[in-house]
């Protein structure tokens, strides 16, 4: 952990620029402020625009900057802790969760989801679309895959589509007893559709949380939730108020 | 969730290219294969290099491609599930965990960590550096911050530095009784030092897992672990074998 190791790693130009920019953000800019355009910034720091762009991308990854559609690059507020464990991904449709169902259709799930659900190839499942709002801001978009066998009593007279259909499916799901859940978190890039919902540019980095719900000894539902990586810190079993970047790490 | 919404979102050029590239990866390339250089790829698909680079970055975020130091861009193997909940972040130093202590120094922790530890401003803490290897590959680098008050019986005759010192501190830590843990996961960019250890380029996206360990009604230690985001899927309470990108999502 000495400085020897650090010195032996050649420091890329954008990395140094990032450090300089971080200091400028701390001292000259306030949260929400719009940064000068790339050309002006590159000129001010005497770097090529490609170098500047790399440094800005780093700072976006670390949650210091936000690129906002039609606004430009702004100084980001601290990330918000969003509960993702048992508190945040309760049995879908349970009273009091902060997920809003918006739609429900029948689709053939992606192969990886079909594997988890153990559905047949080409078999359609109920796919409920939900969105999660935290502190007034959209933080996650979810696709919840539910095999027809998990909600066998869904009546033909229930709403055929839309949010009403979604609520009917979730209401039926509540008849099952939740026995357990497991989860995985990984990095992804946001689809055009989710990007719109989350107010991001398509392809922006997101944290993808896959939750498998067990009931009756099998997988009763699978949730694939896309969280904004710029504004969210996913918390498990409590909220840790921490905001760090390498520049604040011990060396 | 209909196609109407999707169609109303203008599809950026790199997004379309990404879809085309994904198909090419599936049909023409195998895991570990090195991609042609950017100039050749841009020529083949008839796009500007900047567009190509954006598409490659997307595919890297989704874990389909890896950029490797001195090798180039290769087709990535499926991500490996790494347990991060209670199984993966046991009480530090517990027998049988897969963390290797490599160093230990006294440092003033970053302000955010000091807040969690409730140490005084400028107060030094033991900082143990550990690395985690999964299936023969380095997957995470950790800084574990332990206030002196958590290990009051650490003897002056214990090793003064290095891995031996780290083991002595962890051995003392075992005398405390672990009462609980909470965790947070967020996106970060890898520091030059961690990059070397994880065989990544500085600034590459990483998943930062902060774990707070409680004992005796206070925070006894804080772990800040940096996981490779390209090769790892962090699992909680079991391993979900899933690999998804927007192209496999229902629409």
Short mmCIF file of C-alpha atoms in Angstrom, two decimals:
data_model
loop_
_atom_site.label_atom_id
_atom_site.label_comp_id
_atom_site.label_asym_id
_atom_site.label_seq_id
_atom_site.Cartn_x
_atom_site.Cartn_y
_atom_site.Cartn_z
CA UNK A 1 0.00 0.00 0.00
CA UNK A 2 3.06 2.29 -0.07
CA UNK A 3 3.59 4.99 -2.63
CA UNK A 4 6.08 2.83 -4.51
CA UNK A 5 3.31 0.79 -6.10
CA UNK A 6 1.36 3.89 -7.00
CA UNK A 7 4.35 5.54 -8.61
CA UNK A 8 5.05 2.49 -10.71
CA UNK A 9 1.64 2.83 -12.34
CA UNK A 10 1.79 5.41 -15.14
CA UNK A 11 -0.95 7.93 -14.45
CA UNK A 12 -3.04 8.55 -17.56
CA UNK A 13 -3.55 12.20 -18.51
CA UNK A 14 -7.31 12.06 -17.91
CA UNK A 15 -6.70 10.65 -14.46
CA UNK A 16 -4.67 13.67 -13.46
CA UNK A 17 -7.25 15.95 -15.06
CA UNK A 18 -9.95 14.19 -13.05
CA UNK A 19 -8.16 15.07 -9.83
CA UNK A 20 -7.83 18.70 -10.90
CA UNK A 21 -11.49 18.81 -11.96
CA UNK A 22 -12.58 17.28 -8.65
CA UNK A 23 -10.83 20.06 -6.79
CA UNK A 24 -12.48 22.63 -9.05
CA UNK A 25 -15.89 21.05 -8.41
CA UNK A 26 -15.33 21.21 -4.66
CA UNK A 27 -14.16 24.80 -4.63
CA UNK A 28 -15.92 26.61 -7.46
CA UNK A 29 -19.19 24.83 -8.20
CA UNK A 30 -22.30 24.04 -6.22
CA UNK A 31 -24.73 21.14 -6.56
CA UNK A 32 -26.93 21.45 -9.63
CA UNK A 33 -24.70 24.00 -11.34
CA UNK A 34 -24.19 23.52 -15.07
CA UNK A 35 -20.58 23.06 -16.17
CA UNK A 36 -19.14 25.16 -19.02
CA UNK A 37 -19.24 23.39 -22.37
CA UNK A 38 -16.56 20.88 -23.33
CA UNK A 39 -14.69 23.25 -25.61
CA UNK A 40 -14.35 25.92 -22.93
CA UNK A 41 -13.37 23.38 -20.26
CA UNK A 42 -10.75 21.77 -22.52
CA UNK A 43 -9.29 25.20 -23.25
CA UNK A 44 -9.23 26.18 -19.59
CA UNK A 45 -7.35 23.05 -18.54
CA UNK A 46 -5.19 22.91 -21.66
CA UNK A 47 -6.23 19.39 -22.70
CA UNK A 48 -7.67 17.74 -25.79
CA UNK A 49 -11.44 17.31 -25.83
CA UNK A 50 -11.06 13.53 -25.88
CA UNK A 51 -9.05 13.71 -22.64
CA UNK A 52 -11.60 16.02 -21.09
CA UNK A 53 -14.42 13.71 -22.07
CA UNK A 54 -12.68 10.73 -20.43
CA UNK A 55 -12.24 12.67 -17.20
CA UNK A 56 -15.90 13.74 -17.25
CA UNK A 57 -16.93 10.12 -17.75
CA UNK A 58 -14.89 9.09 -14.70
CA UNK A 59 -16.56 11.75 -12.60
CA UNK A 60 -19.94 10.61 -13.84
CA UNK A 61 -19.13 7.02 -12.85
CA UNK A 62 -18.20 8.24 -9.39
CA UNK A 63 -21.45 10.15 -9.05
CA UNK A 64 -19.85 13.61 -9.01
CA UNK A 65 -21.34 14.74 -12.31
CA UNK A 66 -24.61 14.06 -14.06
CA UNK A 67 -25.22 14.31 -17.76
CA UNK A 68 -28.80 15.36 -18.20
CA UNK A 69 -30.84 15.21 -21.35
CA UNK A 70 -31.26 18.71 -22.78
CA UNK A 71 -29.50 20.34 -19.84
CA UNK A 72 -25.85 19.42 -20.11
CA UNK A 73 -23.41 18.32 -17.46
CA UNK A 74 -24.28 19.36 -13.92
CA UNK A 75 -22.71 18.90 -10.50
CA UNK A 76 -24.49 15.94 -8.89
CA UNK A 77 -26.03 15.91 -5.44
CA UNK A 78 -24.82 13.12 -3.11
CA UNK A 79 -26.21 9.73 -4.03
CA UNK A 80 -29.41 8.60 -2.34
CA UNK A 81 -29.48 5.28 -0.47
CA UNK A 82 -32.20 3.03 -1.90
CA UNK A 83 -33.10 -0.10 0.07
CA UNK A 84 -32.78 -3.11 -2.19
CA UNK A 85 -32.72 -6.05 0.24
CA UNK A 86 -35.82 -7.54 1.85
CA UNK A 87 -37.17 -4.03 2.60
CA UNK A 88 -36.91 -2.78 -0.97
CA UNK A 89 -37.92 -5.87 -2.88
CA UNK A 90 -40.77 -7.26 -0.84
CA UNK A 91 -43.11 -9.89 -2.22
CA UNK A 92 -44.38 -7.98 -5.28
CA UNK A 93 -47.64 -6.21 -4.68
CA UNK A 94 -47.38 -6.29 -0.90
CA UNK A 95 -49.06 -3.34 0.75
CA UNK A 96 -46.86 -0.35 1.30
CA UNK A 97 -44.07 -0.99 -1.18
CA UNK A 98 -43.00 1.95 -3.31
CA UNK A 99 -43.34 0.24 -6.69
CA UNK A 100 -46.00 1.52 -9.08
CA UNK A 101 -47.35 -1.01 -11.60
CA UNK A 102 -47.80 0.65 -14.99
CA UNK A 103 -48.45 -2.13 -17.46
CA UNK A 104 -48.81 -5.87 -17.94
CA UNK A 105 -48.44 -7.92 -21.10
CA UNK A 106 -47.83 -11.54 -22.04
CA UNK A 107 -44.35 -12.06 -23.44
CA UNK A 108 -41.79 -14.81 -23.93
CA UNK A 109 -39.13 -13.92 -21.34
CA UNK A 110 -35.42 -13.63 -22.20
CA UNK A 111 -33.70 -17.03 -22.21
CA UNK A 112 -31.85 -16.32 -18.95
CA UNK A 113 -35.11 -15.45 -17.17
CA UNK A 114 -36.88 -18.48 -18.66
CA UNK A 115 -34.07 -20.63 -17.20
CA UNK A 116 -34.71 -19.20 -13.72
CA UNK A 117 -38.47 -19.64 -14.07
CA UNK A 118 -38.04 -23.10 -15.59
CA UNK A 119 -40.66 -22.28 -18.21
CA UNK A 120 -40.75 -24.04 -21.57
CA UNK A 121 -39.04 -22.57 -24.61
CA UNK A 122 -41.40 -20.08 -26.22
CA UNK A 123 -43.79 -20.11 -23.22
CA UNK A 124 -45.30 -16.73 -22.48
CA UNK A 125 -45.42 -15.30 -18.96
CA UNK A 126 -47.16 -12.33 -17.39
CA UNK A 127 -44.74 -9.42 -17.55
CA UNK A 128 -45.57 -6.60 -15.19
CA UNK A 129 -43.80 -3.31 -15.68
CA UNK A 130 -43.30 -1.28 -12.50
CA UNK A 131 -41.42 1.84 -11.61
CA UNK A 132 -39.98 2.93 -8.33
CA UNK A 133 -39.89 6.50 -7.15
CA UNK A 134 -37.73 7.57 -4.21
CA UNK A 135 -37.84 11.07 -2.75
CA UNK A 136 -39.87 12.23 -5.73
CA UNK A 137 -37.38 11.00 -8.33
CA UNK A 138 -37.60 7.91 -10.57
CA UNK A 139 -34.87 5.54 -9.42
CA UNK A 140 -35.69 2.19 -10.98
CA UNK A 141 -37.63 0.53 -13.79
CA UNK A 142 -38.59 -3.11 -13.36
CA UNK A 143 -39.82 -5.99 -15.44
CA UNK A 144 -41.43 -8.62 -13.24
CA UNK A 145 -41.86 -12.02 -14.89
CA UNK A 146 -44.60 -14.25 -13.49
CA UNK A 147 -45.41 -17.67 -15.00
CA UNK A 148 -49.09 -18.34 -15.62
CA UNK A 149 -48.78 -21.27 -13.20
CA UNK A 150 -48.01 -18.85 -10.33
CA UNK A 151 -51.38 -17.12 -10.71
CA UNK A 152 -53.70 -19.92 -11.91
CA UNK A 153 -56.86 -18.25 -10.65
CA UNK A 154 -56.40 -15.05 -12.64
CA UNK A 155 -59.88 -14.58 -14.01
CA UNK A 156 -60.73 -13.98 -17.60
CA UNK A 157 -62.90 -11.13 -16.46
CA UNK A 158 -59.93 -9.35 -14.93
CA UNK A 159 -58.64 -6.30 -16.81
CA UNK A 160 -57.07 -7.40 -20.11
CA UNK A 161 -54.14 -4.94 -20.11
CA UNK A 162 -52.47 -1.92 -18.59
CA UNK A 163 -52.01 -0.98 -14.95
CA UNK A 164 -55.33 -2.58 -13.95
CA UNK A 165 -54.17 -5.91 -15.38
CA UNK A 166 -50.85 -5.52 -13.54
CA UNK A 167 -52.68 -4.97 -10.25
CA UNK A 168 -54.87 -8.03 -10.85
CA UNK A 169 -51.81 -10.23 -11.46
CA UNK A 170 -50.04 -8.90 -8.35
CA UNK A 171 -53.18 -9.43 -6.27
CA UNK A 172 -53.28 -13.09 -7.35
CA UNK A 173 -49.55 -13.45 -6.64
CA UNK A 174 -50.24 -12.46 -3.03
CA UNK A 175 -52.08 -15.77 -2.59
CA UNK A 176 -48.76 -17.60 -2.70
CA UNK A 177 -46.56 -17.79 0.35
CA UNK A 178 -43.10 -16.29 -0.10
CA UNK A 179 -40.46 -18.73 1.11
CA UNK A 180 -37.27 -16.95 0.18
CA UNK A 181 -35.45 -14.66 -2.19
CA UNK A 182 -32.03 -14.38 -3.66
CA UNK A 183 -30.53 -11.46 -5.48
CA UNK A 184 -27.73 -10.45 -7.80
CA UNK A 185 -26.40 -7.00 -8.64
CA UNK A 186 -24.44 -6.28 -11.78
CA UNK A 187 -23.47 -3.46 -14.05
CA UNK A 188 -25.51 -2.83 -17.18
CA UNK A 189 -26.34 -0.15 -19.70
CA UNK A 190 -29.80 1.32 -19.87
CA UNK A 191 -32.14 0.41 -22.74
CA UNK A 192 -33.78 3.16 -24.77
CA UNK A 193 -37.13 2.42 -23.12
CA UNK A 194 -35.84 2.43 -19.53
CA UNK A 195 -33.68 5.46 -20.31
CA UNK A 196 -36.79 7.47 -21.06
CA UNK A 197 -38.47 6.39 -17.85
CA UNK A 198 -35.37 7.07 -15.74
CA UNK A 199 -34.56 10.36 -17.49
CA UNK A 200 -31.20 9.08 -18.69
CA UNK A 201 -29.48 8.88 -22.05
CA UNK A 202 -29.68 5.39 -23.65
CA UNK A 203 -26.60 3.35 -22.78
CA UNK A 204 -25.86 5.13 -19.49
CA UNK A 205 -24.49 2.79 -16.80
CA UNK A 206 -27.11 1.27 -14.53
CA UNK A 207 -27.14 -1.23 -11.69
CA UNK A 208 -29.27 -4.24 -12.61
CA UNK A 209 -30.79 -6.05 -9.62
CA UNK A 210 -32.20 -9.50 -10.35
CA UNK A 211 -34.42 -10.90 -7.60
CA UNK A 212 -35.73 -14.45 -7.62
CA UNK A 213 -38.76 -15.13 -5.43
CA UNK A 214 -39.28 -18.68 -4.19
CA UNK A 215 -42.62 -20.23 -3.30
CA UNK A 216 -43.74 -23.83 -3.06
CA UNK A 217 -40.20 -25.06 -3.74
CA UNK A 218 -39.86 -23.29 -7.07
CA UNK A 219 -39.29 -19.86 -8.60
CA UNK A 220 -42.63 -18.06 -8.50
CA UNK A 221 -41.45 -14.79 -10.04
CA UNK A 222 -38.30 -13.04 -11.26
CA UNK A 223 -37.75 -9.30 -11.06
CA UNK A 224 -35.19 -7.54 -13.24
CA UNK A 225 -34.89 -4.00 -11.90
CA UNK A 226 -32.72 -1.32 -13.48
CA UNK A 227 -31.49 1.31 -10.99
CA UNK A 228 -29.90 4.63 -11.91
CA UNK A 229 -26.22 4.20 -11.10
CA UNK A 230 -25.53 7.92 -11.01
CA UNK A 231 -27.97 8.85 -8.27
CA UNK A 232 -28.44 5.61 -6.32
CA UNK A 233 -26.48 3.71 -3.74
CA UNK A 234 -28.15 0.33 -3.22
CA UNK A 235 -28.42 -0.57 0.45
CA UNK A 236 -28.85 -3.95 2.10
CA UNK A 237 -29.92 -4.19 5.73
CA UNK A 238 -29.64 -0.49 6.49
CA UNK A 239 -28.45 2.70 4.90
CA UNK A 240 -24.78 3.58 4.92
CA UNK A 241 -24.21 7.27 4.33
CA UNK A 242 -21.00 7.18 2.41
CA UNK A 243 -19.72 8.92 -0.66
CA UNK A 244 -16.29 8.03 -1.88
CA UNK A 245 -14.02 8.23 -4.86
CA UNK A 246 -10.42 7.13 -5.22
CA UNK A 247 -9.26 10.65 -4.43
CA UNK A 248 -10.57 10.22 -0.91
CA UNK A 249 -9.09 6.77 -0.43
CA UNK A 250 -6.15 6.15 1.82
CA UNK A 251 -2.93 5.63 -0.08
CA UNK B 1 -44.41 -1.42 -22.75
CA UNK B 2 -45.72 -1.41 -26.33
CA UNK B 3 -43.59 -0.59 -29.31
CA UNK B 4 -45.08 2.89 -29.54
CA UNK B 5 -43.03 4.14 -26.61
CA UNK B 6 -39.88 2.58 -27.99
CA UNK B 7 -40.39 4.11 -31.39
CA UNK B 8 -40.82 7.54 -29.91
CA UNK B 9 -37.29 7.36 -28.51
CA UNK B 10 -34.77 8.30 -31.18
CA UNK B 11 -32.26 5.46 -31.41
CA UNK B 12 -28.70 6.77 -31.31
CA UNK B 13 -26.39 5.44 -34.03
CA UNK B 14 -24.12 3.65 -31.55
CA UNK B 15 -27.13 1.91 -30.08
CA UNK B 16 -28.03 0.38 -33.41
CA UNK B 17 -24.37 -0.51 -33.98
CA UNK B 18 -24.30 -2.18 -30.58
CA UNK B 19 -27.17 -4.46 -31.62
CA UNK B 20 -25.39 -5.34 -34.85
CA UNK B 21 -22.12 -5.95 -33.00
CA UNK B 22 -23.88 -8.16 -30.45
CA UNK B 23 -25.17 -10.35 -33.26
CA UNK B 24 -21.68 -10.52 -34.75
CA UNK B 25 -20.24 -11.51 -31.34
CA UNK B 26 -22.80 -14.28 -31.00
CA UNK B 27 -22.29 -15.69 -34.48
CA UNK B 28 -18.66 -15.06 -35.42
CA UNK B 29 -16.58 -14.82 -32.27
CA UNK B 30 -15.83 -17.13 -29.38
CA UNK B 31 -15.01 -16.32 -25.75
CA UNK B 32 -11.50 -14.91 -25.35
CA UNK B 33 -11.11 -14.04 -29.02
CA UNK B 34 -9.46 -10.70 -29.77
CA UNK B 35 -11.54 -8.26 -31.79
CA UNK B 36 -10.08 -6.57 -34.89
CA UNK B 37 -8.70 -3.10 -34.18
CA UNK B 38 -11.01 -0.09 -34.06
CA UNK B 39 -10.07 1.19 -37.49
CA UNK B 40 -10.88 -2.11 -39.17
CA UNK B 41 -14.11 -2.53 -37.21
CA UNK B 42 -15.25 1.02 -38.01
CA UNK B 43 -14.55 0.39 -41.70
CA UNK B 44 -16.41 -2.91 -41.70
CA UNK B 45 -19.55 -1.43 -40.15
CA UNK B 46 -19.27 1.86 -42.01
CA UNK B 47 -19.28 4.06 -38.91
CA UNK B 48 -17.04 6.75 -37.45
CA UNK B 49 -14.52 5.58 -34.89
CA UNK B 50 -16.18 7.68 -32.18
CA UNK B 51 -19.46 5.84 -32.82
CA UNK B 52 -17.69 2.50 -32.75
CA UNK B 53 -15.98 3.37 -29.49
CA UNK B 54 -19.32 4.27 -27.88
CA UNK B 55 -20.81 0.94 -28.94
CA UNK B 56 -17.77 -0.94 -27.61
CA UNK B 57 -18.11 0.89 -24.29
CA UNK B 58 -21.76 -0.19 -24.05
CA UNK B 59 -20.81 -3.80 -24.66
CA UNK B 60 -18.09 -3.53 -22.04
CA UNK B 61 -20.63 -2.17 -19.51
CA UNK B 62 -22.88 -5.13 -20.26
CA UNK B 63 -20.04 -7.58 -19.75
CA UNK B 64 -19.89 -8.76 -23.36
CA UNK B 65 -16.45 -7.33 -24.06
CA UNK B 66 -13.33 -6.87 -21.96
CA UNK B 67 -10.61 -4.37 -22.58
CA UNK B 68 -7.41 -5.91 -21.35
CA UNK B 69 -4.15 -4.17 -20.70
CA UNK B 70 -1.69 -4.96 -23.46
CA UNK B 71 -4.05 -7.42 -25.14
CA UNK B 72 -6.84 -5.37 -26.68
CA UNK B 73 -10.57 -5.93 -26.72
CA UNK B 74 -11.67 -9.53 -26.23
CA UNK B 75 -14.97 -11.37 -26.07
CA UNK B 76 -15.79 -11.79 -22.38
CA UNK B 77 -16.77 -15.05 -20.70
CA UNK B 78 -20.07 -14.99 -18.78
CA UNK B 79 -19.83 -13.09 -15.50
CA UNK B 80 -19.02 -15.05 -12.37
CA UNK B 81 -21.36 -14.86 -9.37
CA UNK B 82 -19.45 -13.65 -6.30
CA UNK B 83 -21.18 -13.93 -2.92
CA UNK B 84 -21.22 -10.54 -1.25
CA UNK B 85 -23.82 -10.92 1.50
CA UNK B 86 -23.17 -12.62 4.85
CA UNK B 87 -21.34 -15.49 3.09
CA UNK B 88 -18.89 -13.27 1.23
CA UNK B 89 -18.24 -10.60 3.81
CA UNK B 90 -17.98 -12.56 7.03
CA UNK B 91 -16.50 -11.07 10.17
CA UNK B 92 -13.04 -10.14 8.80
CA UNK B 93 -10.43 -12.75 9.49
CA UNK B 94 -12.91 -15.52 10.20
CA UNK B 95 -11.59 -18.94 9.28
CA UNK B 96 -12.30 -20.03 5.75
CA UNK B 97 -13.02 -16.71 4.08
CA UNK B 98 -11.37 -16.15 0.71
CA UNK B 99 -9.77 -12.79 1.53
CA UNK B 100 -5.98 -12.59 1.62
CA UNK B 101 -4.50 -9.89 3.87
CA UNK B 102 -1.54 -8.28 2.13
CA UNK B 103 -0.67 -5.18 4.16
CA UNK B 104 -1.56 -3.09 7.18
CA UNK B 105 -0.73 0.55 7.88
CA UNK B 106 -2.00 3.32 10.13
CA UNK B 107 -3.81 6.00 8.17
CA UNK B 108 -6.36 8.74 8.67
CA UNK B 109 -9.43 7.30 6.93
CA UNK B 110 -11.42 9.25 4.31
CA UNK B 111 -13.94 11.61 5.93
CA UNK B 112 -16.91 9.44 4.93
CA UNK B 113 -15.37 6.37 6.57
CA UNK B 114 -14.38 8.37 9.67
CA UNK B 115 -18.06 9.39 9.96
CA UNK B 116 -19.12 5.74 9.96
CA UNK B 117 -16.44 4.80 12.48
CA UNK B 118 -17.17 7.87 14.61
CA UNK B 119 -13.44 8.50 14.98
CA UNK B 120 -12.04 11.96 15.72
CA UNK B 121 -10.88 14.22 12.92
CA UNK B 122 -7.29 13.33 12.06
CA UNK B 123 -7.41 10.10 14.12
CA UNK B 124 -5.50 7.24 12.55
CA UNK B 125 -6.97 3.74 12.25
CA UNK B 126 -5.53 0.37 11.31
CA UNK B 127 -6.02 -0.05 7.58
CA UNK B 128 -5.76 -3.61 6.39
CA UNK B 129 -5.48 -4.21 2.68
CA UNK B 130 -6.92 -7.49 1.47
CA UNK B 131 -7.58 -9.04 -1.90
CA UNK B 132 -10.14 -11.57 -2.93
CA UNK B 133 -9.55 -14.25 -5.50
CA UNK B 134 -12.42 -16.24 -7.01
CA UNK B 135 -11.86 -19.18 -9.35
CA UNK B 136 -8.20 -18.22 -9.66
CA UNK B 137 -8.88 -14.64 -10.74
CA UNK B 138 -8.57 -11.45 -8.66
CA UNK B 139 -12.11 -10.10 -8.22
CA UNK B 140 -11.87 -7.52 -5.45
CA UNK B 141 -9.48 -5.24 -3.60
CA UNK B 142 -10.45 -4.11 -0.11
CA UNK B 143 -9.44 -1.52 2.43
CA UNK B 144 -10.63 -2.52 5.88
CA UNK B 145 -10.65 0.30 8.43
CA UNK B 146 -10.41 -0.72 12.09
CA UNK B 147 -10.24 1.87 14.90
CA UNK B 148 -7.55 1.28 17.49
CA UNK B 149 -10.33 1.01 20.08
CA UNK B 150 -11.65 -2.14 18.34
CA UNK B 151 -8.39 -4.01 18.95
CA UNK B 152 -7.11 -2.55 22.25
CA UNK B 153 -5.00 -5.59 23.10
CA UNK B 154 -2.91 -5.47 19.95
CA UNK B 155 0.54 -5.96 21.37
CA UNK B 156 3.52 -3.78 20.65
CA UNK B 157 5.48 -6.94 20.00
CA UNK B 158 3.13 -7.89 17.15
CA UNK B 159 4.55 -7.48 13.64
CA UNK B 160 4.96 -3.76 12.84
CA UNK B 161 3.84 -3.89 9.19
CA UNK B 162 2.94 -5.96 6.18
CA UNK B 163 0.78 -9.08 5.93
CA UNK B 164 1.93 -10.33 9.36
CA UNK B 165 0.67 -7.10 10.95
CA UNK B 166 -2.61 -7.46 9.06
CA UNK B 167 -3.09 -10.97 10.39
CA UNK B 168 -2.35 -9.81 13.95
CA UNK B 169 -4.99 -7.07 13.69
CA UNK B 170 -7.57 -9.46 12.24
CA UNK B 171 -6.82 -12.01 14.98
CA UNK B 172 -7.50 -9.38 17.64
CA UNK B 173 -10.68 -8.31 15.85
CA UNK B 174 -11.98 -11.86 16.25
CA UNK B 175 -12.21 -11.26 20.00
CA UNK B 176 -15.17 -8.97 19.41
CA UNK B 177 -18.60 -10.42 18.89
CA UNK B 178 -20.21 -9.50 15.57
CA UNK B 179 -23.74 -8.19 16.13
CA UNK B 180 -24.76 -7.16 12.66
CA UNK B 181 -23.75 -5.79 9.30
CA UNK B 182 -25.17 -3.46 6.72
CA UNK B 183 -24.01 -2.95 3.19
CA UNK B 184 -24.23 -0.60 0.27
CA UNK B 185 -23.36 -1.17 -3.39
CA UNK B 186 -22.59 1.66 -5.77
CA UNK B 187 -20.84 2.37 -9.03
CA UNK B 188 -17.30 3.70 -8.94
CA UNK B 189 -14.19 3.98 -11.05
CA UNK B 190 -11.08 2.05 -10.15
CA UNK B 191 -8.07 3.86 -8.65
CA UNK B 192 -4.65 3.41 -10.22
CA UNK B 193 -3.53 1.22 -7.31
CA UNK B 194 -6.58 -1.07 -7.32
CA UNK B 195 -6.48 -1.16 -11.13
CA UNK B 196 -3.08 -2.79 -11.00
CA UNK B 197 -4.22 -5.37 -8.49
CA UNK B 198 -7.39 -6.17 -10.43
CA UNK B 199 -5.66 -6.15 -13.82
CA UNK B 200 -7.83 -3.31 -15.09
CA UNK B 201 -7.13 0.06 -16.65
CA UNK B 202 -7.36 2.97 -14.17
CA UNK B 203 -10.82 4.50 -14.23
CA UNK B 204 -12.63 1.36 -15.38
CA UNK B 205 -16.09 0.96 -13.83
CA UNK B 206 -16.18 -1.03 -10.61
CA UNK B 207 -18.81 -1.99 -8.05
CA UNK B 208 -17.92 -0.58 -4.64
CA UNK B 209 -19.32 -2.55 -1.71
CA UNK B 210 -19.19 -0.80 1.66
CA UNK B 211 -19.81 -3.07 4.64
CA UNK B 212 -20.24 -1.77 8.17
CA UNK B 213 -19.67 -4.28 10.96
CA UNK B 214 -21.41 -3.65 14.29
CA UNK B 215 -20.17 -4.85 17.67
CA UNK B 216 -20.89 -3.64 21.17
CA UNK B 217 -23.47 -1.16 19.88
CA UNK B 218 -21.02 0.67 17.62
CA UNK B 219 -19.20 0.34 14.29
CA UNK B 220 -16.22 -1.93 14.91
CA UNK B 221 -14.88 -1.92 11.34
CA UNK B 222 -15.71 -0.64 7.85
CA UNK B 223 -14.79 -2.47 4.67
CA UNK B 224 -14.62 -0.68 1.31
CA UNK B 225 -14.27 -3.39 -1.33
CA UNK B 226 -13.85 -2.69 -5.03
CA UNK B 227 -15.18 -5.46 -7.28
CA UNK B 228 -14.49 -5.81 -10.98
CA UNK B 229 -17.72 -4.83 -12.69
CA UNK B 230 -16.84 -6.49 -15.98
CA UNK B 231 -16.41 -10.02 -14.68
CA UNK B 232 -18.46 -10.08 -11.46
CA UNK B 233 -22.11 -10.37 -10.63
CA UNK B 234 -22.54 -9.72 -6.90
CA UNK B 235 -24.89 -12.21 -5.28
CA UNK B 236 -26.86 -11.95 -2.05
CA UNK B 237 -28.34 -15.06 -0.47
CA UNK B 238 -27.56 -17.41 -3.34
CA UNK B 239 -26.24 -17.32 -6.85
CA UNK B 240 -28.51 -16.39 -9.72
CA UNK B 241 -27.16 -17.59 -13.03
CA UNK B 242 -28.35 -14.82 -15.28
CA UNK B 243 -26.78 -12.83 -18.05
CA UNK B 244 -28.84 -10.15 -19.65
CA UNK B 245 -28.59 -7.10 -21.78
CA UNK B 246 -31.31 -4.90 -23.20
CA UNK B 247 -31.21 -6.90 -26.43
CA UNK B 248 -32.53 -9.89 -24.54
CA UNK B 249 -35.19 -7.91 -22.71
CA UNK B 250 -38.84 -8.20 -23.53
CA UNK B 251 -40.14 -5.24 -25.47
#
